[in-house]
């Protein structure tokens, strides 16, 4: 494993104002992202992955969100007490699913990229505009000088996503957080954007934390995969471990619900849905949907087993370092 850049230690997030019953969204989540590493957080919608990512940058409304953590650090800098306005953009940047709402509709896209360089790097306008065009070229935007003068609505979805990535990379952050960055795009554009992100990471030695519900995206991008279910981490492993030898029944369910190109088996969706976060099962949170649950699972939460190679697993019936669960 590489030297950690981002360290998240027992992060819990709940929503609700003081006079309301708190709704737990993330429960005791711990993982690291190494320097130059791509970690993918994988899970269904509502599993707490985006909430985890947004908590790193303090993007929640403090009036209605409670964030607790033993530690949240970027290369030794404490993000729980640090100046997040400085850290955002400067050291950590974020790319969202919906570029149209993330970009300012009344400003030209080139100007929006240049703005970050003027504000954070003190560049002169001319120099910042030239750099914005350079970044757009690096994002493989054709005719970037002309495109820089366009407004967001004049560009395609894929092009807007490239603009947002250019904005995120303008300040050369150490960590890029990408929250479902390709979900709204068609498959060909999706692959181009993923390739672009991979190239940027390799060229700049940048770390990437990617949030997705898509097993295909995880397979394409991840060095390591963190699988989340109902606000908790249920399995962590290298991309090979998770995709070739999944051990947690939820991970196996996710992989089994994906259509196979070789048509050797039909996709099987996981039955049921995520539990209501206010009424979580007493034992294992996955028990109501788990095909191999026992009476122990219904009453007792599994502890997280730490494997010899850094793998983690929260299941009573599987052994993190054993051969059970090997596909
Ligand atoms: Fe299934 Fe039990 Fe493992 Fe939970 S602990 S995933 S219910 S086998």
mmCIF file of C-alpha atoms and ligand atoms in Angstrom:
data_model
loop_
_atom_site.group_PDB
_atom_site.id
_atom_site.type_symbol
_atom_site.label_atom_id
_atom_site.label_comp_id
_atom_site.label_asym_id
_atom_site.label_seq_id
_atom_site.Cartn_x
_atom_site.Cartn_y
_atom_site.Cartn_z
ATOM 1 C CA UNK A 1 0.000 0.000 0.000
ATOM 2 C CA UNK A 2 1.218 3.529 -0.803
ATOM 3 C CA UNK A 3 1.885 6.247 1.817
ATOM 4 C CA UNK A 4 -1.523 7.660 2.874
ATOM 5 C CA UNK A 5 -2.432 11.102 1.570
ATOM 6 C CA UNK A 6 -5.998 11.156 2.912
ATOM 7 C CA UNK A 7 -6.825 9.427 6.191
ATOM 8 C CA UNK A 8 -10.414 9.053 7.349
ATOM 9 C CA UNK A 9 -10.713 7.611 10.845
ATOM 10 C CA UNK A 10 -14.124 6.596 12.217
ATOM 11 C CA UNK A 11 -16.156 9.211 10.396
ATOM 12 C CA UNK A 12 -19.855 9.376 11.303
ATOM 13 C CA UNK A 13 -22.351 11.770 9.737
ATOM 14 C CA UNK A 14 -25.986 12.277 10.679
ATOM 15 C CA UNK A 15 -28.646 14.690 9.464
ATOM 16 C CA UNK A 16 -31.349 16.504 11.409
ATOM 17 C CA UNK A 17 -31.614 19.718 13.412
ATOM 18 C CA UNK A 18 -31.156 19.682 17.179
ATOM 19 C CA UNK A 19 -34.853 19.154 17.893
ATOM 20 C CA UNK A 20 -35.156 16.301 15.352
ATOM 21 C CA UNK A 21 -34.340 12.613 15.537
ATOM 22 C CA UNK A 22 -30.911 12.293 13.872
ATOM 23 C CA UNK A 23 -30.779 10.291 10.645
ATOM 24 C CA UNK A 24 -27.469 8.413 10.502
ATOM 25 C CA UNK A 25 -26.022 8.490 6.983
ATOM 26 C CA UNK A 26 -22.432 7.352 7.596
ATOM 27 C CA UNK A 27 -21.341 5.211 10.521
ATOM 28 C CA UNK A 28 -17.742 4.807 11.715
ATOM 29 C CA UNK A 29 -16.147 4.814 8.281
ATOM 30 C CA UNK A 30 -12.344 4.516 8.110
ATOM 31 C CA UNK A 31 -10.097 4.224 5.076
ATOM 32 C CA UNK A 32 -7.114 5.852 3.426
ATOM 33 C CA UNK A 33 -6.240 7.076 -0.047
ATOM 34 C CA UNK A 34 -2.559 6.679 -0.803
ATOM 35 C CA UNK A 35 -0.360 9.120 -2.701
ATOM 36 C CA UNK A 36 -0.992 8.580 -6.409
ATOM 37 C CA UNK A 37 -3.614 5.944 -5.661
ATOM 38 C CA UNK A 38 -7.155 5.668 -7.034
ATOM 39 C CA UNK A 39 -9.645 4.475 -4.435
ATOM 40 C CA UNK A 40 -13.206 3.822 -5.567
ATOM 41 C CA UNK A 41 -16.069 3.867 -3.066
ATOM 42 C CA UNK A 42 -18.702 1.520 -4.468
ATOM 43 C CA UNK A 43 -22.308 0.981 -3.394
ATOM 44 C CA UNK A 44 -25.953 1.542 -4.276
ATOM 45 C CA UNK A 45 -27.500 5.011 -4.152
ATOM 46 C CA UNK A 46 -28.139 5.896 -0.514
ATOM 47 C CA UNK A 47 -25.246 3.828 0.853
ATOM 48 C CA UNK A 48 -23.476 6.924 2.223
ATOM 49 C CA UNK A 49 -20.678 7.218 -0.340
ATOM 50 C CA UNK A 50 -21.417 10.769 -1.495
ATOM 51 C CA UNK A 51 -22.043 11.934 2.073
ATOM 52 C CA UNK A 52 -18.608 10.571 2.991
ATOM 53 C CA UNK A 53 -16.964 12.427 0.089
ATOM 54 C CA UNK A 54 -18.755 15.699 0.824
ATOM 55 C CA UNK A 55 -17.797 15.510 4.505
ATOM 56 C CA UNK A 56 -14.114 15.608 3.558
ATOM 57 C CA UNK A 57 -14.646 19.104 2.173
ATOM 58 C CA UNK A 58 -17.201 20.226 4.751
ATOM 59 C CA UNK A 59 -19.881 20.691 2.098
ATOM 60 C CA UNK A 60 -22.831 19.960 4.398
ATOM 61 C CA UNK A 61 -25.046 22.537 6.079
ATOM 62 C CA UNK A 62 -23.602 22.781 9.633
ATOM 63 C CA UNK A 63 -27.078 23.666 10.988
ATOM 64 C CA UNK A 64 -28.502 20.284 10.070
ATOM 65 C CA UNK A 65 -25.459 17.999 9.912
ATOM 66 C CA UNK A 66 -23.419 16.430 12.672
ATOM 67 C CA UNK A 67 -19.987 15.181 11.661
ATOM 68 C CA UNK A 68 -17.855 13.217 14.096
ATOM 69 C CA UNK A 69 -14.478 11.650 13.395
ATOM 70 C CA UNK A 70 -11.446 10.463 15.299
ATOM 71 C CA UNK A 71 -9.369 11.907 12.495
ATOM 72 C CA UNK A 72 -9.671 13.444 9.032
ATOM 73 C CA UNK A 73 -6.290 14.361 7.613
ATOM 74 C CA UNK A 74 -4.689 15.311 4.330
ATOM 75 C CA UNK A 75 -1.000 14.522 4.526
ATOM 76 C CA UNK A 76 -0.903 15.480 8.206
ATOM 77 C CA UNK A 77 -3.184 18.543 7.890
ATOM 78 C CA UNK A 78 -6.256 18.241 10.100
ATOM 79 C CA UNK A 79 -9.313 18.866 7.909
ATOM 80 C CA UNK A 80 -11.639 18.998 10.911
ATOM 81 C CA UNK A 81 -10.112 22.262 12.114
ATOM 82 C CA UNK A 82 -8.270 23.444 8.989
ATOM 83 C CA UNK A 83 -9.177 26.350 6.708
ATOM 84 C CA UNK A 84 -11.365 24.407 4.285
ATOM 85 C CA UNK A 85 -11.764 27.389 1.973
ATOM 86 C CA UNK A 86 -8.031 27.318 1.339
ATOM 87 C CA UNK A 87 -7.796 23.527 1.172
ATOM 88 C CA UNK A 88 -10.720 23.300 -1.275
ATOM 89 C CA UNK A 89 -9.381 23.800 -4.753
ATOM 90 C CA UNK A 90 -5.834 24.324 -3.543
ATOM 91 C CA UNK A 91 -5.097 20.842 -2.206
ATOM 92 C CA UNK A 92 -8.375 18.986 -2.816
ATOM 93 C CA UNK A 93 -10.744 19.517 -5.745
ATOM 94 C CA UNK A 94 -14.096 17.932 -6.460
ATOM 95 C CA UNK A 95 -15.931 17.010 -9.643
ATOM 96 C CA UNK A 96 -19.671 16.380 -9.491
ATOM 97 C CA UNK A 97 -22.107 14.367 -11.601
ATOM 98 C CA UNK A 98 -24.028 17.370 -12.836
ATOM 99 C CA UNK A 99 -21.658 19.809 -14.526
ATOM 100 C CA UNK A 100 -24.511 22.030 -15.717
ATOM 101 C CA UNK A 101 -25.528 22.977 -12.196
ATOM 102 C CA UNK A 102 -21.908 23.152 -10.955
ATOM 103 C CA UNK A 103 -20.876 25.655 -13.648
ATOM 104 C CA UNK A 104 -21.999 29.279 -13.593
ATOM 105 C CA UNK A 105 -24.506 29.681 -16.469
ATOM 106 C CA UNK A 106 -23.791 33.376 -17.064
ATOM 107 C CA UNK A 107 -19.999 33.182 -17.349
ATOM 108 C CA UNK A 108 -17.963 31.899 -20.276
ATOM 109 C CA UNK A 109 -16.313 28.558 -19.483
ATOM 110 C CA UNK A 110 -12.770 29.795 -20.144
ATOM 111 C CA UNK A 111 -13.350 32.674 -17.754
ATOM 112 C CA UNK A 112 -14.561 30.244 -15.063
ATOM 113 C CA UNK A 113 -11.366 28.198 -15.288
ATOM 114 C CA UNK A 114 -9.220 31.366 -15.322
ATOM 115 C CA UNK A 115 -11.023 32.760 -12.258
ATOM 116 C CA UNK A 116 -9.610 30.027 -10.008
ATOM 117 C CA UNK A 117 -6.074 30.846 -11.169
ATOM 118 C CA UNK A 118 -6.561 34.583 -10.605
ATOM 119 C CA UNK A 119 -8.036 34.119 -7.115
ATOM 120 C CA UNK A 120 -5.866 31.271 -5.797
ATOM 121 C CA UNK A 121 -2.620 31.764 -7.753
ATOM 122 C CA UNK A 122 -2.623 35.526 -8.195
ATOM 123 C CA UNK A 123 -2.196 35.175 -11.980
ATOM 124 C CA UNK A 124 -2.846 38.135 -14.272
ATOM 125 C CA UNK A 125 -5.985 37.844 -16.395
ATOM 126 C CA UNK A 126 -4.135 37.338 -19.703
ATOM 127 C CA UNK A 127 -1.890 34.617 -18.275
ATOM 128 C CA UNK A 128 -4.864 32.903 -16.577
ATOM 129 C CA UNK A 129 -6.903 32.919 -19.815
ATOM 130 C CA UNK A 130 -3.986 31.376 -21.710
ATOM 131 C CA UNK A 131 -3.598 28.702 -19.038
ATOM 132 C CA UNK A 132 -7.351 27.998 -19.172
ATOM 133 C CA UNK A 133 -7.096 27.321 -22.912
ATOM 134 C CA UNK A 134 -4.051 25.113 -22.289
ATOM 135 C CA UNK A 135 -6.009 23.105 -19.706
ATOM 136 C CA UNK A 136 -8.955 22.765 -22.082
ATOM 137 C CA UNK A 137 -6.572 21.453 -24.737
ATOM 138 C CA UNK A 138 -5.194 18.930 -22.223
ATOM 139 C CA UNK A 139 -8.825 17.849 -21.661
ATOM 140 C CA UNK A 140 -8.989 17.105 -25.407
ATOM 141 C CA UNK A 141 -11.538 19.823 -26.088
ATOM 142 C CA UNK A 142 -11.358 20.602 -29.809
ATOM 143 C CA UNK A 143 -10.702 24.209 -30.812
ATOM 144 C CA UNK A 144 -10.231 25.319 -27.165
ATOM 145 C CA UNK A 145 -9.656 29.017 -28.002
ATOM 146 C CA UNK A 146 -13.169 29.194 -29.491
ATOM 147 C CA UNK A 147 -14.788 26.900 -26.888
ATOM 148 C CA UNK A 148 -13.370 29.017 -24.050
ATOM 149 C CA UNK A 149 -15.739 31.793 -25.164
ATOM 150 C CA UNK A 150 -18.814 29.523 -24.950
ATOM 151 C CA UNK A 151 -21.335 29.508 -22.120
ATOM 152 C CA UNK A 152 -22.030 26.152 -20.401
ATOM 153 C CA UNK A 153 -25.393 25.627 -22.163
ATOM 154 C CA UNK A 154 -23.648 25.850 -25.562
ATOM 155 C CA UNK A 155 -21.577 22.725 -24.831
ATOM 156 C CA UNK A 156 -22.469 19.019 -24.815
ATOM 157 C CA UNK A 157 -22.671 17.096 -21.525
ATOM 158 C CA UNK A 158 -19.308 15.431 -22.139
ATOM 159 C CA UNK A 159 -17.674 18.756 -22.975
ATOM 160 C CA UNK A 160 -19.081 20.396 -19.818
ATOM 161 C CA UNK A 161 -17.718 17.515 -17.752
ATOM 162 C CA UNK A 162 -14.267 18.097 -19.296
ATOM 163 C CA UNK A 163 -14.551 21.803 -18.412
ATOM 164 C CA UNK A 164 -15.362 20.899 -14.820
ATOM 165 C CA UNK A 165 -12.354 18.560 -14.685
ATOM 166 C CA UNK A 166 -10.165 21.331 -16.166
ATOM 167 C CA UNK A 167 -11.411 23.680 -13.421
ATOM 168 C CA UNK A 168 -10.712 21.063 -10.774
ATOM 169 C CA UNK A 169 -7.198 20.440 -12.083
ATOM 170 C CA UNK A 170 -6.326 24.119 -12.644
ATOM 171 C CA UNK A 171 -4.780 24.456 -9.200
ATOM 172 C CA UNK A 172 -3.011 21.083 -9.430
ATOM 173 C CA UNK A 173 -4.639 19.536 -6.346
ATOM 174 C CA UNK A 174 -3.055 16.594 -4.563
ATOM 175 C CA UNK A 175 -6.420 14.851 -4.302
ATOM 176 C CA UNK A 176 -9.321 14.872 -6.744
ATOM 177 C CA UNK A 177 -12.702 13.684 -5.487
ATOM 178 C CA UNK A 178 -14.979 12.628 -8.337
ATOM 179 C CA UNK A 179 -18.591 11.910 -7.380
ATOM 180 C CA UNK A 180 -20.289 9.852 -10.108
ATOM 181 C CA UNK A 181 -18.516 12.030 -12.718
ATOM 182 C CA UNK A 182 -19.697 10.056 -15.742
ATOM 183 C CA UNK A 183 -23.141 8.795 -14.694
ATOM 184 C CA UNK A 184 -25.062 11.241 -16.899
ATOM 185 C CA UNK A 185 -22.963 10.564 -20.003
ATOM 186 C CA UNK A 186 -23.332 7.970 -22.742
ATOM 187 C CA UNK A 187 -20.959 5.017 -22.661
ATOM 188 C CA UNK A 188 -18.440 6.241 -25.276
ATOM 189 C CA UNK A 189 -18.040 9.670 -23.658
ATOM 190 C CA UNK A 190 -17.922 7.999 -20.233
ATOM 191 C CA UNK A 191 -14.939 5.889 -21.302
ATOM 192 C CA UNK A 192 -13.146 8.951 -22.715
ATOM 193 C CA UNK A 193 -13.608 10.888 -19.462
ATOM 194 C CA UNK A 194 -12.451 7.948 -17.338
ATOM 195 C CA UNK A 195 -9.378 7.553 -19.546
ATOM 196 C CA UNK A 196 -8.695 11.271 -19.189
ATOM 197 C CA UNK A 197 -8.924 11.090 -15.405
ATOM 198 C CA UNK A 198 -6.604 8.091 -15.347
ATOM 199 C CA UNK A 199 -4.061 9.871 -17.561
ATOM 200 C CA UNK A 200 -4.211 13.013 -15.398
ATOM 201 C CA UNK A 201 -3.555 10.968 -12.258
ATOM 202 C CA UNK A 202 -0.630 9.135 -13.866
ATOM 203 C CA UNK A 203 0.908 12.335 -15.314
ATOM 204 C CA UNK A 204 0.535 14.456 -12.177
ATOM 205 C CA UNK A 205 0.901 11.804 -9.455
ATOM 206 C CA UNK A 206 -2.478 12.966 -8.179
ATOM 207 C CA UNK A 207 -4.628 10.799 -5.904
ATOM 208 C CA UNK A 208 -8.214 10.082 -6.884
ATOM 209 C CA UNK A 209 -11.174 9.245 -4.692
ATOM 210 C CA UNK A 210 -14.015 8.181 -6.946
ATOM 211 C CA UNK A 211 -17.596 7.586 -5.879
ATOM 212 C CA UNK A 212 -19.710 5.297 -8.033
ATOM 213 C CA UNK A 213 -22.551 2.784 -8.048
ATOM 214 C CA UNK A 214 -21.198 1.336 -11.301
ATOM 215 C CA UNK A 215 -19.092 -1.821 -11.037
ATOM 216 C CA UNK A 216 -17.763 -1.197 -14.572
ATOM 217 C CA UNK A 217 -16.424 2.238 -13.591
ATOM 218 C CA UNK A 218 -14.818 0.753 -10.472
ATOM 219 C CA UNK A 219 -13.172 -1.968 -12.568
ATOM 220 C CA UNK A 220 -11.862 0.637 -15.006
ATOM 221 C CA UNK A 221 -10.438 3.030 -12.433
ATOM 222 C CA UNK A 222 -9.684 1.504 -9.039
ATOM 223 C CA UNK A 223 -6.449 0.457 -7.437
ATOM 224 C CA UNK A 224 -8.501 -0.356 -4.332
ATOM 225 C CA UNK A 225 -12.247 -0.596 -3.777
ATOM 226 C CA UNK A 226 -14.156 0.326 -0.613
ATOM 227 C CA UNK A 227 -17.635 -1.252 -0.640
ATOM 228 C CA UNK A 228 -20.255 0.628 1.401
ATOM 229 C CA UNK A 229 -23.707 -0.514 2.442
ATOM 230 C CA UNK A 230 -26.206 1.439 4.566
ATOM 231 C CA UNK A 231 -23.590 3.910 5.783
ATOM 232 C CA UNK A 232 -20.961 1.318 6.695
ATOM 233 C CA UNK A 233 -17.943 -0.214 5.011
ATOM 234 C CA UNK A 234 -18.539 -3.910 4.448
ATOM 235 C CA UNK A 235 -15.460 -4.832 2.398
ATOM 236 C CA UNK A 236 -12.160 -3.285 1.272
ATOM 237 C CA UNK A 237 -9.625 -4.807 -1.092
ATOM 238 C CA UNK A 238 -7.564 -4.327 -4.200
ATOM 239 C CA UNK A 239 -9.501 -4.183 -7.455
ATOM 240 C CA UNK A 240 -8.383 -7.752 -8.172
ATOM 241 C CA UNK A 241 -9.451 -9.026 -4.739
ATOM 242 C CA UNK A 242 -12.866 -7.392 -4.897
ATOM 243 C CA UNK A 243 -13.739 -8.197 -8.493
ATOM 244 C CA UNK A 244 -12.172 -11.649 -8.754
ATOM 245 C CA UNK A 245 -12.615 -12.940 -5.204
ATOM 246 C CA UNK A 246 -15.446 -10.987 -3.535
ATOM 247 C CA UNK A 247 -16.103 -12.230 -0.022
ATOM 248 C CA UNK A 248 -18.953 -10.138 1.338
ATOM 249 C CA UNK A 249 -22.404 -11.316 0.182
ATOM 250 C CA UNK A 250 -23.296 -7.693 -0.681
ATOM 251 C CA UNK A 251 -20.212 -7.331 -2.902
ATOM 252 C CA UNK A 252 -21.098 -10.617 -4.585
ATOM 253 C CA UNK A 253 -24.643 -9.336 -5.060
ATOM 254 C CA UNK A 254 -23.376 -6.106 -6.680
ATOM 255 C CA UNK A 255 -21.157 -8.042 -9.065
ATOM 256 C CA UNK A 256 -23.944 -10.512 -9.837
ATOM 257 C CA UNK A 257 -26.328 -7.719 -10.778
ATOM 258 C CA UNK A 258 -24.103 -6.541 -13.638
ATOM 259 C CA UNK A 259 -24.792 -7.935 -17.139
ATOM 260 C CA UNK A 260 -21.858 -9.998 -18.460
ATOM 261 C CA UNK A 261 -20.581 -9.344 -21.944
ATOM 262 C CA UNK A 262 -19.880 -13.051 -22.512
ATOM 263 C CA UNK A 263 -23.541 -13.821 -21.572
ATOM 264 C CA UNK A 264 -22.394 -16.774 -19.415
ATOM 265 C CA UNK A 265 -24.929 -15.775 -16.761
ATOM 266 C CA UNK A 266 -27.898 -13.460 -16.510
ATOM 267 C CA UNK A 267 -27.702 -10.503 -14.123
ATOM 268 C CA UNK A 268 -29.506 -11.099 -10.828
ATOM 269 C CA UNK A 269 -30.524 -7.970 -8.901
ATOM 270 C CA UNK A 270 -30.109 -8.028 -5.125
ATOM 271 C CA UNK A 271 -33.612 -8.511 -3.726
ATOM 272 C CA UNK A 272 -35.162 -5.797 -1.556
ATOM 273 C CA UNK A 273 -33.770 -2.347 -0.866
ATOM 274 C CA UNK A 274 -31.616 -0.421 1.584
ATOM 275 C CA UNK A 275 -33.002 -0.263 5.134
ATOM 276 C CA UNK A 276 -34.512 2.918 6.573
ATOM 277 C CA UNK A 277 -31.512 4.587 8.301
ATOM 278 C CA UNK A 278 -33.752 5.442 11.294
ATOM 279 C CA UNK A 279 -34.718 1.800 11.758
ATOM 280 C CA UNK A 280 -31.609 -0.202 11.012
ATOM 281 C CA UNK A 281 -31.642 -3.950 11.671
ATOM 282 C CA UNK A 282 -30.295 -4.941 15.085
ATOM 283 C CA UNK A 283 -27.674 -7.344 13.733
ATOM 284 C CA UNK A 284 -25.947 -7.201 10.346
ATOM 285 C CA UNK A 285 -27.473 -4.387 8.276
ATOM 286 C CA UNK A 286 -27.428 -6.584 5.182
ATOM 287 C CA UNK A 287 -29.195 -9.525 6.877
ATOM 288 C CA UNK A 288 -32.705 -8.844 5.424
ATOM 289 C CA UNK A 289 -31.280 -9.136 1.877
ATOM 290 C CA UNK A 290 -28.499 -11.650 2.468
ATOM 291 C CA UNK A 291 -28.988 -15.095 0.872
ATOM 292 C CA UNK A 292 -26.840 -16.858 3.496
ATOM 293 C CA UNK A 293 -27.918 -15.021 6.685
ATOM 294 C CA UNK A 294 -28.154 -17.079 9.869
ATOM 295 C CA UNK A 295 -29.864 -16.410 13.200
ATOM 296 C CA UNK A 296 -26.583 -14.932 14.489
ATOM 297 C CA UNK A 297 -26.684 -12.349 11.662
ATOM 298 C CA UNK A 298 -30.151 -11.187 12.718
ATOM 299 C CA UNK A 299 -29.062 -10.370 16.269
ATOM 300 C CA UNK A 300 -25.357 -9.504 16.214
ATOM 301 C CA UNK A 301 -23.422 -6.986 14.157
ATOM 302 C CA UNK A 302 -20.293 -8.472 12.583
ATOM 303 C CA UNK A 303 -16.988 -6.886 13.554
ATOM 304 C CA UNK A 304 -14.565 -5.842 10.839
ATOM 305 C CA UNK A 305 -11.832 -8.396 10.187
ATOM 306 C CA UNK A 306 -8.469 -6.959 9.125
ATOM 307 C CA UNK A 307 -6.664 -9.142 6.606
ATOM 308 C CA UNK A 308 -2.934 -9.666 6.238
ATOM 309 C CA UNK A 309 -2.765 -7.719 2.955
ATOM 310 C CA UNK A 310 -4.876 -4.753 4.090
ATOM 311 C CA UNK A 311 -8.134 -6.348 3.056
ATOM 312 C CA UNK A 312 -11.133 -5.757 5.338
ATOM 313 C CA UNK A 313 -14.378 -7.642 5.720
ATOM 314 C CA UNK A 314 -17.442 -7.299 7.956
ATOM 315 C CA UNK A 315 -19.257 -10.640 7.837
ATOM 316 C CA UNK A 316 -19.815 -13.448 10.361
ATOM 317 C CA UNK A 317 -19.651 -16.240 7.830
ATOM 318 C CA UNK A 318 -16.676 -15.313 5.692
ATOM 319 C CA UNK A 319 -13.015 -15.310 6.576
ATOM 320 C CA UNK A 320 -10.968 -12.324 5.360
ATOM 321 C CA UNK A 321 -7.791 -14.382 4.836
ATOM 322 C CA UNK A 322 -9.419 -17.743 4.155
ATOM 323 C CA UNK A 323 -10.492 -19.275 0.894
ATOM 324 C CA UNK A 324 -14.228 -19.087 1.503
ATOM 325 C CA UNK A 325 -15.917 -16.709 -0.926
ATOM 326 C CA UNK A 326 -13.333 -17.182 -3.668
ATOM 327 C CA UNK A 327 -15.156 -16.980 -6.990
HETATM 328 FE FE1 LIG B 1 -24.904 -12.028 5.380
HETATM 329 FE FE2 LIG B 1 -24.562 -12.626 7.947
HETATM 330 FE FE3 LIG B 1 -22.464 -11.889 6.511
HETATM 331 FE FE4 LIG B 1 -24.346 -10.112 7.172
HETATM 332 S S1 LIG B 1 -22.980 -11.183 8.562
HETATM 333 S S2 LIG B 1 -23.428 -10.360 5.183
HETATM 334 S S3 LIG B 1 -26.187 -11.352 7.042
HETATM 335 S S4 LIG B 1 -23.701 -13.726 6.220
#
